[in-house]
């Protein structure tokens, strides 16, 4: 099902498609984070990535709850956006030899992922409410709050010392 195809006819179809997009994205992120953890040289960054990996697994569980509450099959749909963000991060990280610069690059890549997720979760929450699914919206809000907190922690870490170290 493409994003703007005939398969999406209703707001409910759009909600389910985007939910599947996020389910795929979160699962891809759980595959990418171990590499980011292994490449990070800063102990606080490494610990932050480890924590976010565990949060992401919890977020996947919440998405599965939303699928069940909404009465649809748990499944993902290919998300070229997250695939591209992860591929770009792999390319950039593979080209950086200096550990300090690599840590700055890893934060930038992680924030690109976070910003994608923040946008998608915000949209899903608005649509869930429009569909009268406050139960789904509250679960999705927990994921959104965690994504925003992770983004803020990454910004603080970058701005407080890692970007200066890389410069």
mmCIF file with all atom_site columns, C-alpha atoms in Angstrom:
data_model
loop_
_atom_site.group_PDB
_atom_site.id
_atom_site.type_symbol
_atom_site.label_atom_id
_atom_site.label_alt_id
_atom_site.label_comp_id
_atom_site.label_asym_id
_atom_site.label_entity_id
_atom_site.label_seq_id
_atom_site.pdbx_PDB_ins_code
_atom_site.Cartn_x
_atom_site.Cartn_y
_atom_site.Cartn_z
_atom_site.occupancy
_atom_site.B_iso_or_equiv
_atom_site.pdbx_formal_charge
_atom_site.auth_seq_id
_atom_site.auth_comp_id
_atom_site.auth_asym_id
_atom_site.auth_atom_id
_atom_site.pdbx_PDB_model_num
ATOM 1   C CA . UNK A 1 1   ? 0.000   0.000  0.000  1.00 0.00 ? 1   UNK A CA 1
ATOM 2   C CA . UNK A 1 2   ? 1.623   3.267  -1.085 1.00 0.00 ? 2   UNK A CA 1
ATOM 3   C CA . UNK A 1 3   ? 1.086   6.401  0.950  1.00 0.00 ? 3   UNK A CA 1
ATOM 4   C CA . UNK A 1 4   ? -1.130  8.134  -1.600 1.00 0.00 ? 4   UNK A CA 1
ATOM 5   C CA . UNK A 1 5   ? -2.766  5.187  -3.292 1.00 0.00 ? 5   UNK A CA 1
ATOM 6   C CA . UNK A 1 6   ? -6.284  3.973  -3.763 1.00 0.00 ? 6   UNK A CA 1
ATOM 7   C CA . UNK A 1 7   ? -5.747  1.577  -0.849 1.00 0.00 ? 7   UNK A CA 1
ATOM 8   C CA . UNK A 1 8   ? -6.197  4.518  1.517  1.00 0.00 ? 8   UNK A CA 1
ATOM 9   C CA . UNK A 1 9   ? -9.795  5.624  1.272  1.00 0.00 ? 9   UNK A CA 1
ATOM 10  C CA . UNK A 1 10  ? -10.696 6.755  4.771  1.00 0.00 ? 10  UNK A CA 1
ATOM 11  C CA . UNK A 1 11  ? -9.099  8.464  7.747  1.00 0.00 ? 11  UNK A CA 1
ATOM 12  C CA . UNK A 1 12  ? -9.119  5.074  9.435  1.00 0.00 ? 12  UNK A CA 1
ATOM 13  C CA . UNK A 1 13  ? -7.143  3.577  6.519  1.00 0.00 ? 13  UNK A CA 1
ATOM 14  C CA . UNK A 1 14  ? -4.672  6.448  6.779  1.00 0.00 ? 14  UNK A CA 1
ATOM 15  C CA . UNK A 1 15  ? -4.339  5.963  10.538 1.00 0.00 ? 15  UNK A CA 1
ATOM 16  C CA . UNK A 1 16  ? -3.683  2.220  10.174 1.00 0.00 ? 16  UNK A CA 1
ATOM 17  C CA . UNK A 1 17  ? -1.203  2.759  7.340  1.00 0.00 ? 17  UNK A CA 1
ATOM 18  C CA . UNK A 1 18  ? 0.771   5.286  9.376  1.00 0.00 ? 18  UNK A CA 1
ATOM 19  C CA . UNK A 1 19  ? 0.607   3.023  12.438 1.00 0.00 ? 19  UNK A CA 1
ATOM 20  C CA . UNK A 1 20  ? 2.125   0.243  10.309 1.00 0.00 ? 20  UNK A CA 1
ATOM 21  C CA . UNK A 1 21  ? 4.745   2.693  9.046  1.00 0.00 ? 21  UNK A CA 1
ATOM 22  C CA . UNK A 1 22  ? 5.769   3.447  12.634 1.00 0.00 ? 22  UNK A CA 1
ATOM 23  C CA . UNK A 1 23  ? 5.758   -0.227 13.609 1.00 0.00 ? 23  UNK A CA 1
ATOM 24  C CA . UNK A 1 24  ? 8.189   -0.930 10.763 1.00 0.00 ? 24  UNK A CA 1
ATOM 25  C CA . UNK A 1 25  ? 10.268  2.135  11.660 1.00 0.00 ? 25  UNK A CA 1
ATOM 26  C CA . UNK A 1 26  ? 10.573  1.219  15.336 1.00 0.00 ? 26  UNK A CA 1
ATOM 27  C CA . UNK A 1 27  ? 11.616  -2.323 14.420 1.00 0.00 ? 27  UNK A CA 1
ATOM 28  C CA . UNK A 1 28  ? 14.257  -0.987 12.021 1.00 0.00 ? 28  UNK A CA 1
ATOM 29  C CA . UNK A 1 29  ? 15.525  1.300  14.768 1.00 0.00 ? 29  UNK A CA 1
ATOM 30  C CA . UNK A 1 30  ? 16.003  -1.676 17.109 1.00 0.00 ? 30  UNK A CA 1
ATOM 31  C CA . UNK A 1 31  ? 18.208  -3.208 14.409 1.00 0.00 ? 31  UNK A CA 1
ATOM 32  C CA . UNK A 1 32  ? 20.226  0.006  13.888 1.00 0.00 ? 32  UNK A CA 1
ATOM 33  C CA . UNK A 1 33  ? 20.811  1.003  17.518 1.00 0.00 ? 33  UNK A CA 1
ATOM 34  C CA . UNK A 1 34  ? 23.242  -1.821 18.396 1.00 0.00 ? 34  UNK A CA 1
ATOM 35  C CA . UNK A 1 35  ? 25.590  -0.581 15.652 1.00 0.00 ? 35  UNK A CA 1
ATOM 36  C CA . UNK A 1 36  ? 25.299  2.978  16.952 1.00 0.00 ? 36  UNK A CA 1
ATOM 37  C CA . UNK A 1 37  ? 26.038  1.731  20.478 1.00 0.00 ? 37  UNK A CA 1
ATOM 38  C CA . UNK A 1 38  ? 29.148  -0.086 19.279 1.00 0.00 ? 38  UNK A CA 1
ATOM 39  C CA . UNK A 1 39  ? 30.409  2.953  17.323 1.00 0.00 ? 39  UNK A CA 1
ATOM 40  C CA . UNK A 1 40  ? 29.851  5.540  20.061 1.00 0.00 ? 40  UNK A CA 1
ATOM 41  C CA . UNK A 1 41  ? 32.997  6.338  22.038 1.00 0.00 ? 41  UNK A CA 1
ATOM 42  C CA . UNK A 1 42  ? 31.458  8.662  24.636 1.00 0.00 ? 42  UNK A CA 1
ATOM 43  C CA . UNK A 1 43  ? 30.222  6.650  27.639 1.00 0.00 ? 43  UNK A CA 1
ATOM 44  C CA . UNK A 1 44  ? 27.158  8.861  28.211 1.00 0.00 ? 44  UNK A CA 1
ATOM 45  C CA . UNK A 1 45  ? 26.164  8.669  24.547 1.00 0.00 ? 45  UNK A CA 1
ATOM 46  C CA . UNK A 1 46  ? 26.624  4.897  24.534 1.00 0.00 ? 46  UNK A CA 1
ATOM 47  C CA . UNK A 1 47  ? 24.476  4.588  27.684 1.00 0.00 ? 47  UNK A CA 1
ATOM 48  C CA . UNK A 1 48  ? 21.828  6.857  26.176 1.00 0.00 ? 48  UNK A CA 1
ATOM 49  C CA . UNK A 1 49  ? 21.630  4.694  23.053 1.00 0.00 ? 49  UNK A CA 1
ATOM 50  C CA . UNK A 1 50  ? 21.338  1.559  25.217 1.00 0.00 ? 50  UNK A CA 1
ATOM 51  C CA . UNK A 1 51  ? 18.510  3.129  27.206 1.00 0.00 ? 51  UNK A CA 1
ATOM 52  C CA . UNK A 1 52  ? 16.741  4.194  24.030 1.00 0.00 ? 52  UNK A CA 1
ATOM 53  C CA . UNK A 1 53  ? 17.016  0.671  22.615 1.00 0.00 ? 53  UNK A CA 1
ATOM 54  C CA . UNK A 1 54  ? 15.084  -0.604 25.641 1.00 0.00 ? 54  UNK A CA 1
ATOM 55  C CA . UNK A 1 55  ? 12.556  2.248  25.308 1.00 0.00 ? 55  UNK A CA 1
ATOM 56  C CA . UNK A 1 56  ? 12.096  1.408  21.631 1.00 0.00 ? 56  UNK A CA 1
ATOM 57  C CA . UNK A 1 57  ? 11.256  -2.190 22.497 1.00 0.00 ? 57  UNK A CA 1
ATOM 58  C CA . UNK A 1 58  ? 8.633   -0.891 24.936 1.00 0.00 ? 58  UNK A CA 1
ATOM 59  C CA . UNK A 1 59  ? 7.310   1.472  22.257 1.00 0.00 ? 59  UNK A CA 1
ATOM 60  C CA . UNK A 1 60  ? 6.891   -1.473 19.880 1.00 0.00 ? 60  UNK A CA 1
ATOM 61  C CA . UNK A 1 61  ? 4.826   -3.182 22.570 1.00 0.00 ? 61  UNK A CA 1
ATOM 62  C CA . UNK A 1 62  ? 2.623   -0.093 22.864 1.00 0.00 ? 62  UNK A CA 1
ATOM 63  C CA . UNK A 1 63  ? 2.152   -0.005 19.102 1.00 0.00 ? 63  UNK A CA 1
ATOM 64  C CA . UNK A 1 64  ? 1.079   -3.659 19.243 1.00 0.00 ? 64  UNK A CA 1
ATOM 65  C CA . UNK A 1 65  ? -1.471  -2.688 21.919 1.00 0.00 ? 65  UNK A CA 1
ATOM 66  C CA . UNK A 1 66  ? -2.795  0.071  19.644 1.00 0.00 ? 66  UNK A CA 1
ATOM 67  C CA . UNK A 1 67  ? -3.208  -2.414 16.784 1.00 0.00 ? 67  UNK A CA 1
ATOM 68  C CA . UNK A 1 68  ? -5.170  -4.741 19.074 1.00 0.00 ? 68  UNK A CA 1
ATOM 69  C CA . UNK A 1 69  ? -7.316  -1.952 20.541 1.00 0.00 ? 69  UNK A CA 1
ATOM 70  C CA . UNK A 1 70  ? -8.089  -0.761 17.036 1.00 0.00 ? 70  UNK A CA 1
ATOM 71  C CA . UNK A 1 71  ? -8.962  -4.289 15.929 1.00 0.00 ? 71  UNK A CA 1
ATOM 72  C CA . UNK A 1 72  ? -6.403  -4.645 13.142 1.00 0.00 ? 72  UNK A CA 1
ATOM 73  C CA . UNK A 1 73  ? -3.590  -7.092 12.484 1.00 0.00 ? 73  UNK A CA 1
ATOM 74  C CA . UNK A 1 74  ? -0.178  -6.209 13.870 1.00 0.00 ? 74  UNK A CA 1
ATOM 75  C CA . UNK A 1 75  ? 2.057   -5.641 10.868 1.00 0.00 ? 75  UNK A CA 1
ATOM 76  C CA . UNK A 1 76  ? 4.479   -3.186 9.390  1.00 0.00 ? 76  UNK A CA 1
ATOM 77  C CA . UNK A 1 77  ? 4.614   -1.534 6.020  1.00 0.00 ? 77  UNK A CA 1
ATOM 78  C CA . UNK A 1 78  ? 7.885   -0.562 4.389  1.00 0.00 ? 78  UNK A CA 1
ATOM 79  C CA . UNK A 1 79  ? 8.966   2.954  5.334  1.00 0.00 ? 79  UNK A CA 1
ATOM 80  C CA . UNK A 1 80  ? 11.393  4.426  2.800  1.00 0.00 ? 80  UNK A CA 1
ATOM 81  C CA . UNK A 1 81  ? 11.853  7.509  5.000  1.00 0.00 ? 81  UNK A CA 1
ATOM 82  C CA . UNK A 1 82  ? 13.295  5.648  7.985  1.00 0.00 ? 82  UNK A CA 1
ATOM 83  C CA . UNK A 1 83  ? 15.263  3.352  5.679  1.00 0.00 ? 83  UNK A CA 1
ATOM 84  C CA . UNK A 1 84  ? 16.827  6.439  4.101  1.00 0.00 ? 84  UNK A CA 1
ATOM 85  C CA . UNK A 1 85  ? 17.610  8.103  7.427  1.00 0.00 ? 85  UNK A CA 1
ATOM 86  C CA . UNK A 1 86  ? 19.277  4.913  8.707  1.00 0.00 ? 86  UNK A CA 1
ATOM 87  C CA . UNK A 1 87  ? 21.182  4.384  5.433  1.00 0.00 ? 87  UNK A CA 1
ATOM 88  C CA . UNK A 1 88  ? 22.455  7.961  5.541  1.00 0.00 ? 88  UNK A CA 1
ATOM 89  C CA . UNK A 1 89  ? 23.592  7.493  9.150  1.00 0.00 ? 89  UNK A CA 1
ATOM 90  C CA . UNK A 1 90  ? 25.457  4.311  8.185  1.00 0.00 ? 90  UNK A CA 1
ATOM 91  C CA . UNK A 1 91  ? 27.155  6.086  5.291  1.00 0.00 ? 91  UNK A CA 1
ATOM 92  C CA . UNK A 1 92  ? 28.237  9.095  7.343  1.00 0.00 ? 92  UNK A CA 1
ATOM 93  C CA . UNK A 1 93  ? 29.375  6.992  10.319 1.00 0.00 ? 93  UNK A CA 1
ATOM 94  C CA . UNK A 1 94  ? 31.380  4.773  8.003  1.00 0.00 ? 94  UNK A CA 1
ATOM 95  C CA . UNK A 1 95  ? 33.291  7.773  6.668  1.00 0.00 ? 95  UNK A CA 1
ATOM 96  C CA . UNK A 1 96  ? 34.331  9.306  10.025 1.00 0.00 ? 96  UNK A CA 1
ATOM 97  C CA . UNK A 1 97  ? 37.657  8.212  11.507 1.00 0.00 ? 97  UNK A CA 1
ATOM 98  C CA . UNK A 1 98  ? 37.879  10.670 14.434 1.00 0.00 ? 98  UNK A CA 1
ATOM 99  C CA . UNK A 1 99  ? 35.904  9.344  17.438 1.00 0.00 ? 99  UNK A CA 1
ATOM 100 C CA . UNK A 1 100 ? 34.839  12.789 18.643 1.00 0.00 ? 100 UNK A CA 1
ATOM 101 C CA . UNK A 1 101 ? 33.509  13.697 15.207 1.00 0.00 ? 101 UNK A CA 1
ATOM 102 C CA . UNK A 1 102 ? 31.871  10.267 14.937 1.00 0.00 ? 102 UNK A CA 1
ATOM 103 C CA . UNK A 1 103 ? 30.001  10.849 18.224 1.00 0.00 ? 103 UNK A CA 1
ATOM 104 C CA . UNK A 1 104 ? 28.719  14.195 16.881 1.00 0.00 ? 104 UNK A CA 1
ATOM 105 C CA . UNK A 1 105 ? 27.639  12.460 13.668 1.00 0.00 ? 105 UNK A CA 1
ATOM 106 C CA . UNK A 1 106 ? 25.871  9.718  15.619 1.00 0.00 ? 106 UNK A CA 1
ATOM 107 C CA . UNK A 1 107 ? 23.925  12.295 17.633 1.00 0.00 ? 107 UNK A CA 1
ATOM 108 C CA . UNK A 1 108 ? 22.888  14.066 14.431 1.00 0.00 ? 108 UNK A CA 1
ATOM 109 C CA . UNK A 1 109 ? 21.746  10.761 12.921 1.00 0.00 ? 109 UNK A CA 1
ATOM 110 C CA . UNK A 1 110 ? 19.830  9.828  16.071 1.00 0.00 ? 110 UNK A CA 1
ATOM 111 C CA . UNK A 1 111 ? 18.112  13.211 16.111 1.00 0.00 ? 111 UNK A CA 1
ATOM 112 C CA . UNK A 1 112 ? 17.047  12.797 12.484 1.00 0.00 ? 112 UNK A CA 1
ATOM 113 C CA . UNK A 1 113 ? 15.344  9.571  13.546 1.00 0.00 ? 113 UNK A CA 1
ATOM 114 C CA . UNK A 1 114 ? 13.794  11.225 16.617 1.00 0.00 ? 114 UNK A CA 1
ATOM 115 C CA . UNK A 1 115 ? 12.405  14.108 14.566 1.00 0.00 ? 115 UNK A CA 1
ATOM 116 C CA . UNK A 1 116 ? 10.800  11.683 12.119 1.00 0.00 ? 116 UNK A CA 1
ATOM 117 C CA . UNK A 1 117 ? 9.237   9.764  14.997 1.00 0.00 ? 117 UNK A CA 1
ATOM 118 C CA . UNK A 1 118 ? 8.040   12.932 16.755 1.00 0.00 ? 118 UNK A CA 1
ATOM 119 C CA . UNK A 1 119 ? 6.294   14.065 13.573 1.00 0.00 ? 119 UNK A CA 1
ATOM 120 C CA . UNK A 1 120 ? 4.652   10.706 12.962 1.00 0.00 ? 120 UNK A CA 1
ATOM 121 C CA . UNK A 1 121 ? 3.529   10.172 16.551 1.00 0.00 ? 121 UNK A CA 1
ATOM 122 C CA . UNK A 1 122 ? 2.041   13.674 16.701 1.00 0.00 ? 122 UNK A CA 1
ATOM 123 C CA . UNK A 1 123 ? 0.057   12.943 13.568 1.00 0.00 ? 123 UNK A CA 1
ATOM 124 C CA . UNK A 1 124 ? -1.090  9.531  14.809 1.00 0.00 ? 124 UNK A CA 1
ATOM 125 C CA . UNK A 1 125 ? -2.290  11.061 18.089 1.00 0.00 ? 125 UNK A CA 1
ATOM 126 C CA . UNK A 1 126 ? -4.302  13.743 16.274 1.00 0.00 ? 126 UNK A CA 1
ATOM 127 C CA . UNK A 1 127 ? -5.863  11.152 13.966 1.00 0.00 ? 127 UNK A CA 1
ATOM 128 C CA . UNK A 1 128 ? -6.623  8.742  16.819 1.00 0.00 ? 128 UNK A CA 1
ATOM 129 C CA . UNK A 1 129 ? -8.482  11.525 18.636 1.00 0.00 ? 129 UNK A CA 1
ATOM 130 C CA . UNK A 1 130 ? -10.345 12.446 15.450 1.00 0.00 ? 130 UNK A CA 1
ATOM 131 C CA . UNK A 1 131 ? -11.409 8.813  15.120 1.00 0.00 ? 131 UNK A CA 1
ATOM 132 C CA . UNK A 1 132 ? -12.639 8.799  18.716 1.00 0.00 ? 132 UNK A CA 1
ATOM 133 C CA . UNK A 1 133 ? -9.795  6.524  19.835 1.00 0.00 ? 133 UNK A CA 1
ATOM 134 C CA . UNK A 1 134 ? -8.541  8.295  22.941 1.00 0.00 ? 134 UNK A CA 1
ATOM 135 C CA . UNK A 1 135 ? -7.398  4.893  24.233 1.00 0.00 ? 135 UNK A CA 1
ATOM 136 C CA . UNK A 1 136 ? -5.012  4.610  21.281 1.00 0.00 ? 136 UNK A CA 1
ATOM 137 C CA . UNK A 1 137 ? -4.010  8.266  21.548 1.00 0.00 ? 137 UNK A CA 1
ATOM 138 C CA . UNK A 1 138 ? -2.921  7.882  25.173 1.00 0.00 ? 138 UNK A CA 1
ATOM 139 C CA . UNK A 1 139 ? -0.621  4.962  24.331 1.00 0.00 ? 139 UNK A CA 1
ATOM 140 C CA . UNK A 1 140 ? 0.836   6.837  21.379 1.00 0.00 ? 140 UNK A CA 1
ATOM 141 C CA . UNK A 1 141 ? 1.360   9.886  23.603 1.00 0.00 ? 141 UNK A CA 1
ATOM 142 C CA . UNK A 1 142 ? 3.631   7.838  25.877 1.00 0.00 ? 142 UNK A CA 1
ATOM 143 C CA . UNK A 1 143 ? 5.802   7.026  22.845 1.00 0.00 ? 143 UNK A CA 1
ATOM 144 C CA . UNK A 1 144 ? 5.797   10.669 21.748 1.00 0.00 ? 144 UNK A CA 1
ATOM 145 C CA . UNK A 1 145 ? 6.820   11.852 25.215 1.00 0.00 ? 145 UNK A CA 1
ATOM 146 C CA . UNK A 1 146 ? 9.745   9.403  25.247 1.00 0.00 ? 146 UNK A CA 1
ATOM 147 C CA . UNK A 1 147 ? 10.866  10.482 21.768 1.00 0.00 ? 147 UNK A CA 1
ATOM 148 C CA . UNK A 1 148 ? 10.802  14.152 22.776 1.00 0.00 ? 148 UNK A CA 1
ATOM 149 C CA . UNK A 1 149 ? 12.760  13.373 25.960 1.00 0.00 ? 149 UNK A CA 1
ATOM 150 C CA . UNK A 1 150 ? 15.380  11.443 23.973 1.00 0.00 ? 150 UNK A CA 1
ATOM 151 C CA . UNK A 1 151 ? 15.718  14.312 21.497 1.00 0.00 ? 151 UNK A CA 1
ATOM 152 C CA . UNK A 1 152 ? 16.187  16.799 24.346 1.00 0.00 ? 152 UNK A CA 1
ATOM 153 C CA . UNK A 1 153 ? 18.834  14.601 26.002 1.00 0.00 ? 153 UNK A CA 1
ATOM 154 C CA . UNK A 1 154 ? 20.703  14.281 22.704 1.00 0.00 ? 154 UNK A CA 1
ATOM 155 C CA . UNK A 1 155 ? 20.620  18.057 22.214 1.00 0.00 ? 155 UNK A CA 1
ATOM 156 C CA . UNK A 1 156 ? 21.928  18.659 25.717 1.00 0.00 ? 156 UNK A CA 1
ATOM 157 C CA . UNK A 1 157 ? 24.718  16.130 25.283 1.00 0.00 ? 157 UNK A CA 1
ATOM 158 C CA . UNK A 1 158 ? 25.739  17.562 21.915 1.00 0.00 ? 158 UNK A CA 1
ATOM 159 C CA . UNK A 1 159 ? 25.570  21.198 22.962 1.00 0.00 ? 159 UNK A CA 1
ATOM 160 C CA . UNK A 1 160 ? 27.153  20.762 26.392 1.00 0.00 ? 160 UNK A CA 1
ATOM 161 C CA . UNK A 1 161 ? 30.311  19.012 25.239 1.00 0.00 ? 161 UNK A CA 1
ATOM 162 C CA . UNK A 1 162 ? 30.336  16.567 22.321 1.00 0.00 ? 162 UNK A CA 1
ATOM 163 C CA . UNK A 1 163 ? 30.087  19.159 19.554 1.00 0.00 ? 163 UNK A CA 1
ATOM 164 C CA . UNK A 1 164 ? 32.877  21.204 21.170 1.00 0.00 ? 164 UNK A CA 1
ATOM 165 C CA . UNK A 1 165 ? 35.031  18.091 21.454 1.00 0.00 ? 165 UNK A CA 1
ATOM 166 C CA . UNK A 1 166 ? 34.459  17.373 17.752 1.00 0.00 ? 166 UNK A CA 1
ATOM 167 C CA . UNK A 1 167 ? 35.315  20.933 16.708 1.00 0.00 ? 167 UNK A CA 1
#
